[in-house]
Amino acid sequence: MLQDANGDYLKQVVIDKALDSAIEQIETRIAPLHRHIFRIDDFLIEHTKEVIAQAYVAYENIHYIIIATPKINAVSQNALLKIIEEPPHNIRFILVVPQKTILLPTILSRMPLFKAQYSPTVPPPLTFAVDRLDTAQIYALIKEHERTSRGEIKILIQRIFVEATRLGLAQKPQILKAFEHAIEVLELNANVSTVLLSTLLHLVKR
């Protein structure tokens, strides 16, 4: 998908016939704290109201609202138009549809288009077990990622958070706060090694 210089996803329309696979891909790349997914087979005006209400929830960091649908009527699209054009602070919309012809030209003119050339595959698994991390592995990871960009580190941290959540390790407030803080300071050009060390140590100390 389309990203900015900081590694954050732009608002965009994603064209992919395999909607569920596209959503799985998004779930591996954007941590649950930073996304809200509306996967709806027939998107109607009542769903638009739910989306708009969610968009006006205040978020300290970038939050993605993902609408994935094979069918959305013109009334619903027109109702979404203004908030897509002028979203609330820190809100970015991603529309996932099987073909661009289901969207109005007014929607398409306000969002860049990303067309999947093939059904996206799930990224390879992490090379370490999140629930068995120790300090030696953490320092090895830091060494491995010394020259990794902030954008890539942000994606790595979000993938670790997704896996930690799946394993039931991210329920404590201090761990949630650590991951939230990591994303925030990376956007402020913090040192990637320091951020990675601090975040992963919270998992070891859980």
PDB file of C-alpha atoms in Angstrom:
ATOM      1  CA  MET A   1       0.000   0.000   0.000  1.00  0.00           C
ATOM      2  CA  LEU A   2       1.013   3.624  -0.430  1.00  0.00           C
ATOM      3  CA  GLN A   3       3.131   5.110   2.370  1.00  0.00           C
ATOM      4  CA  ASP A   4       4.553   8.516   3.244  1.00  0.00           C
ATOM      5  CA  ALA A   5       8.195   9.270   4.085  1.00  0.00           C
ATOM      6  CA  ASN A   6       7.638   8.250   7.727  1.00  0.00           C
ATOM      7  CA  GLY A   7       6.336   4.806   6.802  1.00  0.00           C
ATOM      8  CA  ASP A   8       2.726   5.690   7.622  1.00  0.00           C
ATOM      9  CA  TYR A   9       0.026   4.666   5.184  1.00  0.00           C
ATOM     10  CA  LEU A  10      -1.619   7.404   3.154  1.00  0.00           C
ATOM     11  CA  LYS A  11      -5.354   7.687   2.763  1.00  0.00           C
ATOM     12  CA  GLN A  12      -6.049   5.618  -0.328  1.00  0.00           C
ATOM     13  CA  VAL A  13      -8.255   3.290  -2.311  1.00  0.00           C
ATOM     14  CA  VAL A  14      -6.925  -0.265  -2.487  1.00  0.00           C
ATOM     15  CA  ILE A  15      -8.194  -2.324  -5.409  1.00  0.00           C
ATOM     16  CA  ASP A  16      -8.062  -6.031  -4.613  1.00  0.00           C
ATOM     17  CA  LYS A  17     -10.543  -8.723  -5.625  1.00  0.00           C
ATOM     18  CA  ALA A  18      -9.546 -10.801  -2.586  1.00  0.00           C
ATOM     19  CA  LEU A  19     -11.009  -8.513   0.086  1.00  0.00           C
ATOM     20  CA  ASP A  20     -10.489 -10.870   3.004  1.00  0.00           C
ATOM     21  CA  SER A  21      -6.854 -11.488   2.051  1.00  0.00           C
ATOM     22  CA  ALA A  22      -6.332  -7.742   1.789  1.00  0.00           C
ATOM     23  CA  ILE A  23      -7.768  -7.284   5.284  1.00  0.00           C
ATOM     24  CA  GLU A  24      -5.508 -10.028   6.655  1.00  0.00           C
ATOM     25  CA  GLN A  25      -2.545  -8.195   5.160  1.00  0.00           C
ATOM     26  CA  ILE A  26      -3.623  -4.923   6.760  1.00  0.00           C
ATOM     27  CA  GLU A  27      -4.066  -6.657  10.126  1.00  0.00           C
ATOM     28  CA  THR A  28      -0.441  -7.846  10.028  1.00  0.00           C
ATOM     29  CA  ARG A  29       0.848  -4.364   9.236  1.00  0.00           C
ATOM     30  CA  ILE A  30      -1.277  -2.051  11.393  1.00  0.00           C
ATOM     31  CA  ALA A  31      -1.595  -2.781  15.098  1.00  0.00           C
ATOM     32  CA  PRO A  32      -5.129  -3.068  16.555  1.00  0.00           C
ATOM     33  CA  LEU A  33      -4.582   0.109  18.580  1.00  0.00           C
ATOM     34  CA  HIS A  34      -4.210   2.072  15.357  1.00  0.00           C
ATOM     35  CA  ARG A  35      -7.025   0.743  13.190  1.00  0.00           C
ATOM     36  CA  HIS A  36     -10.745   0.183  12.993  1.00  0.00           C
ATOM     37  CA  ILE A  37     -11.999  -2.137  10.256  1.00  0.00           C
ATOM     38  CA  PHE A  38     -15.467  -2.080   8.716  1.00  0.00           C
ATOM     39  CA  ARG A  39     -15.768  -5.273   6.643  1.00  0.00           C
ATOM     40  CA  ILE A  40     -19.297  -5.043   5.242  1.00  0.00           C
ATOM     41  CA  ASP A  41     -20.797  -6.936   2.297  1.00  0.00           C
ATOM     42  CA  ASP A  42     -23.384  -4.272   1.463  1.00  0.00           C
ATOM     43  CA  PHE A  43     -22.347  -0.850   2.769  1.00  0.00           C
ATOM     44  CA  LEU A  44     -25.438   1.271   3.479  1.00  0.00           C
ATOM     45  CA  ILE A  45     -26.156   4.710   4.932  1.00  0.00           C
ATOM     46  CA  GLU A  46     -26.404   3.323   8.489  1.00  0.00           C
ATOM     47  CA  HIS A  47     -22.855   2.023   8.140  1.00  0.00           C
ATOM     48  CA  THR A  48     -21.754   5.477   7.017  1.00  0.00           C
ATOM     49  CA  LYS A  49     -23.062   6.908  10.287  1.00  0.00           C
ATOM     50  CA  GLU A  50     -21.026   4.347  12.250  1.00  0.00           C
ATOM     51  CA  VAL A  51     -17.887   5.232  10.285  1.00  0.00           C
ATOM     52  CA  ILE A  52     -18.343   8.966  10.835  1.00  0.00           C
ATOM     53  CA  ALA A  53     -18.920   8.444  14.563  1.00  0.00           C
ATOM     54  CA  GLN A  54     -15.718   6.394  14.783  1.00  0.00           C
ATOM     55  CA  ALA A  55     -13.776   9.052  12.877  1.00  0.00           C
ATOM     56  CA  TYR A  56     -14.638  11.669  15.491  1.00  0.00           C
ATOM     57  CA  VAL A  57     -13.107   9.666  18.340  1.00  0.00           C
ATOM     58  CA  ALA A  58      -9.977  11.567  19.427  1.00  0.00           C
ATOM     59  CA  TYR A  59      -6.645   9.810  18.810  1.00  0.00           C
ATOM     60  CA  GLU A  60      -3.178  11.002  19.843  1.00  0.00           C
ATOM     61  CA  ASN A  61      -1.520   9.158  16.944  1.00  0.00           C
ATOM     62  CA  ILE A  62      -2.502   8.312  13.387  1.00  0.00           C
ATOM     63  CA  HIS A  63      -5.548   6.046  13.339  1.00  0.00           C
ATOM     64  CA  TYR A  64      -6.763   4.216  10.252  1.00  0.00           C
ATOM     65  CA  ILE A  65     -10.387   3.608   9.393  1.00  0.00           C
ATOM     66  CA  ILE A  66     -10.545   0.796   6.862  1.00  0.00           C
ATOM     67  CA  ILE A  67     -13.717   0.212   4.868  1.00  0.00           C
ATOM     68  CA  ALA A  68     -13.696  -3.067   2.945  1.00  0.00           C
ATOM     69  CA  THR A  69     -16.746  -3.778   0.837  1.00  0.00           C
ATOM     70  CA  PRO A  70     -17.736  -5.190  -2.554  1.00  0.00           C
ATOM     71  CA  LYS A  71     -20.841  -2.993  -2.674  1.00  0.00           C
ATOM     72  CA  ILE A  72     -21.479   0.596  -1.573  1.00  0.00           C
ATOM     73  CA  ASN A  73     -24.318   2.710  -2.916  1.00  0.00           C
ATOM     74  CA  ALA A  74     -24.047   6.288  -4.175  1.00  0.00           C
ATOM     75  CA  VAL A  75     -25.934   7.752  -1.198  1.00  0.00           C
ATOM     76  CA  SER A  76     -23.446   6.241   1.245  1.00  0.00           C
ATOM     77  CA  GLN A  77     -20.477   7.419  -0.804  1.00  0.00           C
ATOM     78  CA  ASN A  78     -21.794  10.964  -0.979  1.00  0.00           C
ATOM     79  CA  ALA A  79     -22.320  10.926   2.790  1.00  0.00           C
ATOM     80  CA  LEU A  80     -18.664   9.915   3.264  1.00  0.00           C
ATOM     81  CA  LEU A  81     -17.289  12.430   0.799  1.00  0.00           C
ATOM     82  CA  LYS A  82     -16.786  15.406   3.111  1.00  0.00           C
ATOM     83  CA  ILE A  83     -15.130  13.466   5.940  1.00  0.00           C
ATOM     84  CA  ILE A  84     -12.806  11.709   3.481  1.00  0.00           C
ATOM     85  CA  GLU A  85     -11.855  15.052   1.970  1.00  0.00           C
ATOM     86  CA  GLU A  86     -11.415  16.765   5.359  1.00  0.00           C
ATOM     87  CA  PRO A  87     -10.888  14.028   7.977  1.00  0.00           C
ATOM     88  CA  PRO A  88     -10.583  14.786  11.707  1.00  0.00           C
ATOM     89  CA  HIS A  89      -7.093  15.130  13.177  1.00  0.00           C
ATOM     90  CA  ASN A  90      -4.965  11.944  12.901  1.00  0.00           C
ATOM     91  CA  ILE A  91      -7.630  10.019  10.942  1.00  0.00           C
ATOM     92  CA  ARG A  92      -6.743   8.353   7.645  1.00  0.00           C
ATOM     93  CA  PHE A  93      -9.211   6.432   5.518  1.00  0.00           C
ATOM     94  CA  ILE A  94      -8.401   3.328   3.496  1.00  0.00           C
ATOM     95  CA  LEU A  95     -11.097   1.976   1.178  1.00  0.00           C
ATOM     96  CA  VAL A  96     -10.663  -1.611  -0.001  1.00  0.00           C
ATOM     97  CA  VAL A  97     -12.841  -2.595  -2.954  1.00  0.00           C
ATOM     98  CA  PRO A  98     -12.650  -5.301  -5.644  1.00  0.00           C
ATOM     99  CA  GLN A  99     -12.837  -2.828  -8.535  1.00  0.00           C
ATOM    100  CA  LYS A 100     -12.756   0.932  -8.842  1.00  0.00           C
ATOM    101  CA  THR A 101     -15.964   1.072 -10.893  1.00  0.00           C
ATOM    102  CA  ILE A 102     -18.046   0.646  -7.723  1.00  0.00           C
ATOM    103  CA  LEU A 103     -16.780   4.029  -6.471  1.00  0.00           C
ATOM    104  CA  LEU A 104     -17.989   7.434  -7.597  1.00  0.00           C
ATOM    105  CA  PRO A 105     -15.544   9.647  -9.514  1.00  0.00           C
ATOM    106  CA  THR A 106     -15.798  12.189  -6.685  1.00  0.00           C
ATOM    107  CA  ILE A 107     -14.388   9.622  -4.226  1.00  0.00           C
ATOM    108  CA  LEU A 108     -11.668   8.476  -6.625  1.00  0.00           C
ATOM    109  CA  SER A 109     -10.582  12.056  -7.280  1.00  0.00           C
ATOM    110  CA  ARG A 110      -9.879  12.607  -3.569  1.00  0.00           C
ATOM    111  CA  MET A 111      -7.864   9.474  -2.796  1.00  0.00           C
ATOM    112  CA  PRO A 112      -4.793   7.985  -4.492  1.00  0.00           C
ATOM    113  CA  LEU A 113      -5.291   4.554  -6.000  1.00  0.00           C
ATOM    114  CA  PHE A 114      -3.288   1.444  -5.154  1.00  0.00           C
ATOM    115  CA  LYS A 115      -3.986  -1.581  -7.323  1.00  0.00           C
ATOM    116  CA  ALA A 116      -2.769  -4.940  -6.061  1.00  0.00           C
ATOM    117  CA  GLN A 117      -1.078  -6.798  -8.882  1.00  0.00           C
ATOM    118  CA  TYR A 118      -1.796 -10.071  -7.132  1.00  0.00           C
ATOM    119  CA  SER A 119      -3.469 -11.194  -3.947  1.00  0.00           C
ATOM    120  CA  PRO A 120      -1.155 -10.071  -1.132  1.00  0.00           C
ATOM    121  CA  THR A 121       0.555 -12.713   0.924  1.00  0.00           C
ATOM    122  CA  VAL A 122       0.981 -12.599   4.650  1.00  0.00           C
ATOM    123  CA  PRO A 123       4.509 -11.430   5.563  1.00  0.00           C
ATOM    124  CA  PRO A 124       6.903 -14.148   6.724  1.00  0.00           C
ATOM    125  CA  PRO A 125       6.672 -14.953  10.429  1.00  0.00           C
ATOM    126  CA  LEU A 126       8.855 -13.123  12.913  1.00  0.00           C
ATOM    127  CA  THR A 127      12.263 -14.745  13.325  1.00  0.00           C
ATOM    128  CA  PHE A 128      11.859 -14.933  17.100  1.00  0.00           C
ATOM    129  CA  ALA A 129       9.210 -16.109  19.545  1.00  0.00           C
ATOM    130  CA  VAL A 130       7.595 -13.070  21.147  1.00  0.00           C
ATOM    131  CA  ASP A 131       6.584 -15.057  24.234  1.00  0.00           C
ATOM    132  CA  ARG A 132      10.132 -16.375  24.770  1.00  0.00           C
ATOM    133  CA  LEU A 133      12.191 -13.238  24.264  1.00  0.00           C
ATOM    134  CA  ASP A 134      15.252 -12.787  26.451  1.00  0.00           C
ATOM    135  CA  THR A 135      17.784  -9.976  26.733  1.00  0.00           C
ATOM    136  CA  ALA A 136      20.318 -11.740  24.496  1.00  0.00           C
ATOM    137  CA  GLN A 137      17.771 -11.978  21.678  1.00  0.00           C
ATOM    138  CA  ILE A 138      16.782  -8.347  22.170  1.00  0.00           C
ATOM    139  CA  TYR A 139      20.357  -7.104  21.806  1.00  0.00           C
ATOM    140  CA  ALA A 140      20.820  -9.340  18.748  1.00  0.00           C
ATOM    141  CA  LEU A 141      17.708  -7.777  17.209  1.00  0.00           C
ATOM    142  CA  ILE A 142      18.980  -4.281  17.932  1.00  0.00           C
ATOM    143  CA  LYS A 143      22.288  -5.136  16.249  1.00  0.00           C
ATOM    144  CA  GLU A 144      20.430  -6.588  13.262  1.00  0.00           C
ATOM    145  CA  HIS A 145      18.306  -3.453  12.822  1.00  0.00           C
ATOM    146  CA  GLU A 146      20.931  -0.765  13.440  1.00  0.00           C
ATOM    147  CA  ARG A 147      20.557   0.532   9.887  1.00  0.00           C
ATOM    148  CA  THR A 148      16.844  -0.154   9.483  1.00  0.00           C
ATOM    149  CA  SER A 149      14.706   2.879   8.634  1.00  0.00           C
ATOM    150  CA  ARG A 150      12.219   4.326  11.109  1.00  0.00           C
ATOM    151  CA  GLY A 151       9.366   3.362   8.811  1.00  0.00           C
ATOM    152  CA  GLU A 152      10.460  -0.281   8.753  1.00  0.00           C
ATOM    153  CA  ILE A 153      11.024  -0.298  12.528  1.00  0.00           C
ATOM    154  CA  LYS A 154       7.517   1.077  12.985  1.00  0.00           C
ATOM    155  CA  ILE A 155       6.114  -1.795  10.910  1.00  0.00           C
ATOM    156  CA  LEU A 156       8.232  -4.301  12.883  1.00  0.00           C
ATOM    157  CA  ILE A 157       6.989  -2.951  16.223  1.00  0.00           C
ATOM    158  CA  GLN A 158       3.394  -3.106  15.021  1.00  0.00           C
ATOM    159  CA  ARG A 159       3.889  -6.716  13.880  1.00  0.00           C
ATOM    160  CA  ILE A 160       5.357  -7.595  17.287  1.00  0.00           C
ATOM    161  CA  PHE A 161       2.361  -5.973  18.955  1.00  0.00           C
ATOM    162  CA  VAL A 162      -0.060  -7.937  16.753  1.00  0.00           C
ATOM    163  CA  GLU A 163       1.687 -11.184  17.713  1.00  0.00           C
ATOM    164  CA  ALA A 164       1.854 -10.225  21.402  1.00  0.00           C
ATOM    165  CA  THR A 165      -1.872  -9.485  21.313  1.00  0.00           C
ATOM    166  CA  ARG A 166      -2.583 -12.849  19.670  1.00  0.00           C
ATOM    167  CA  LEU A 167      -0.633 -14.578  22.446  1.00  0.00           C
ATOM    168  CA  GLY A 168      -2.436 -12.615  25.168  1.00  0.00           C
ATOM    169  CA  LEU A 169       0.726 -10.783  26.245  1.00  0.00           C
ATOM    170  CA  ALA A 170      -0.353  -7.216  25.492  1.00  0.00           C
ATOM    171  CA  GLN A 171      -3.216  -6.875  27.954  1.00  0.00           C
ATOM    172  CA  LYS A 172      -1.325  -5.055  30.709  1.00  0.00           C
ATOM    173  CA  PRO A 173      -1.667  -1.243  30.565  1.00  0.00           C
ATOM    174  CA  GLN A 174       2.095  -0.700  30.774  1.00  0.00           C
ATOM    175  CA  ILE A 175       2.701  -2.886  27.715  1.00  0.00           C
ATOM    176  CA  LEU A 176      -0.048  -1.177  25.721  1.00  0.00           C
ATOM    177  CA  LYS A 177       1.417   2.189  26.697  1.00  0.00           C
ATOM    178  CA  ALA A 178       4.939   1.082  25.717  1.00  0.00           C
ATOM    179  CA  PHE A 179       3.874   0.161  22.182  1.00  0.00           C
ATOM    180  CA  GLU A 180       1.797   3.323  21.836  1.00  0.00           C
ATOM    181  CA  HIS A 181       4.756   5.406  23.022  1.00  0.00           C
ATOM    182  CA  ALA A 182       7.115   3.632  20.602  1.00  0.00           C
ATOM    183  CA  ILE A 183       5.030   4.618  17.577  1.00  0.00           C
ATOM    184  CA  GLU A 184       4.693   8.169  18.863  1.00  0.00           C
ATOM    185  CA  VAL A 185       8.419   8.791  19.431  1.00  0.00           C
ATOM    186  CA  LEU A 186       9.413   7.168  16.131  1.00  0.00           C
ATOM    187  CA  GLU A 187       7.312   9.844  14.450  1.00  0.00           C
ATOM    188  CA  LEU A 188       9.446  12.390  16.342  1.00  0.00           C
ATOM    189  CA  ASN A 189      12.695  10.942  14.925  1.00  0.00           C
ATOM    190  CA  ALA A 190      13.741   9.092  18.076  1.00  0.00           C
ATOM    191  CA  ASN A 191      16.718   6.725  17.911  1.00  0.00           C
ATOM    192  CA  VAL A 192      15.430   3.415  16.528  1.00  0.00           C
ATOM    193  CA  SER A 193      17.716   1.243  18.683  1.00  0.00           C
ATOM    194  CA  THR A 194      16.598   2.985  21.868  1.00  0.00           C
ATOM    195  CA  VAL A 195      12.930   2.639  20.942  1.00  0.00           C
ATOM    196  CA  LEU A 196      13.286  -1.039  20.049  1.00  0.00           C
ATOM    197  CA  LEU A 197      15.195  -1.801  23.270  1.00  0.00           C
ATOM    198  CA  SER A 198      12.705  -0.008  25.510  1.00  0.00           C
ATOM    199  CA  THR A 199       9.676  -1.611  23.857  1.00  0.00           C
ATOM    200  CA  LEU A 200      10.964  -5.184  23.854  1.00  0.00           C
ATOM    201  CA  LEU A 201      12.191  -5.002  27.446  1.00  0.00           C
ATOM    202  CA  HIS A 202       8.585  -4.425  28.494  1.00  0.00           C
ATOM    203  CA  LEU A 203       7.727  -7.829  27.030  1.00  0.00           C
ATOM    204  CA  VAL A 204      10.571  -9.491  28.933  1.00  0.00           C
ATOM    205  CA  LYS A 205       9.493  -7.840  32.208  1.00  0.00           C
ATOM    206  CA  ARG A 206       5.778  -8.597  31.796  1.00  0.00           C
TER     207      ARG A 206
END
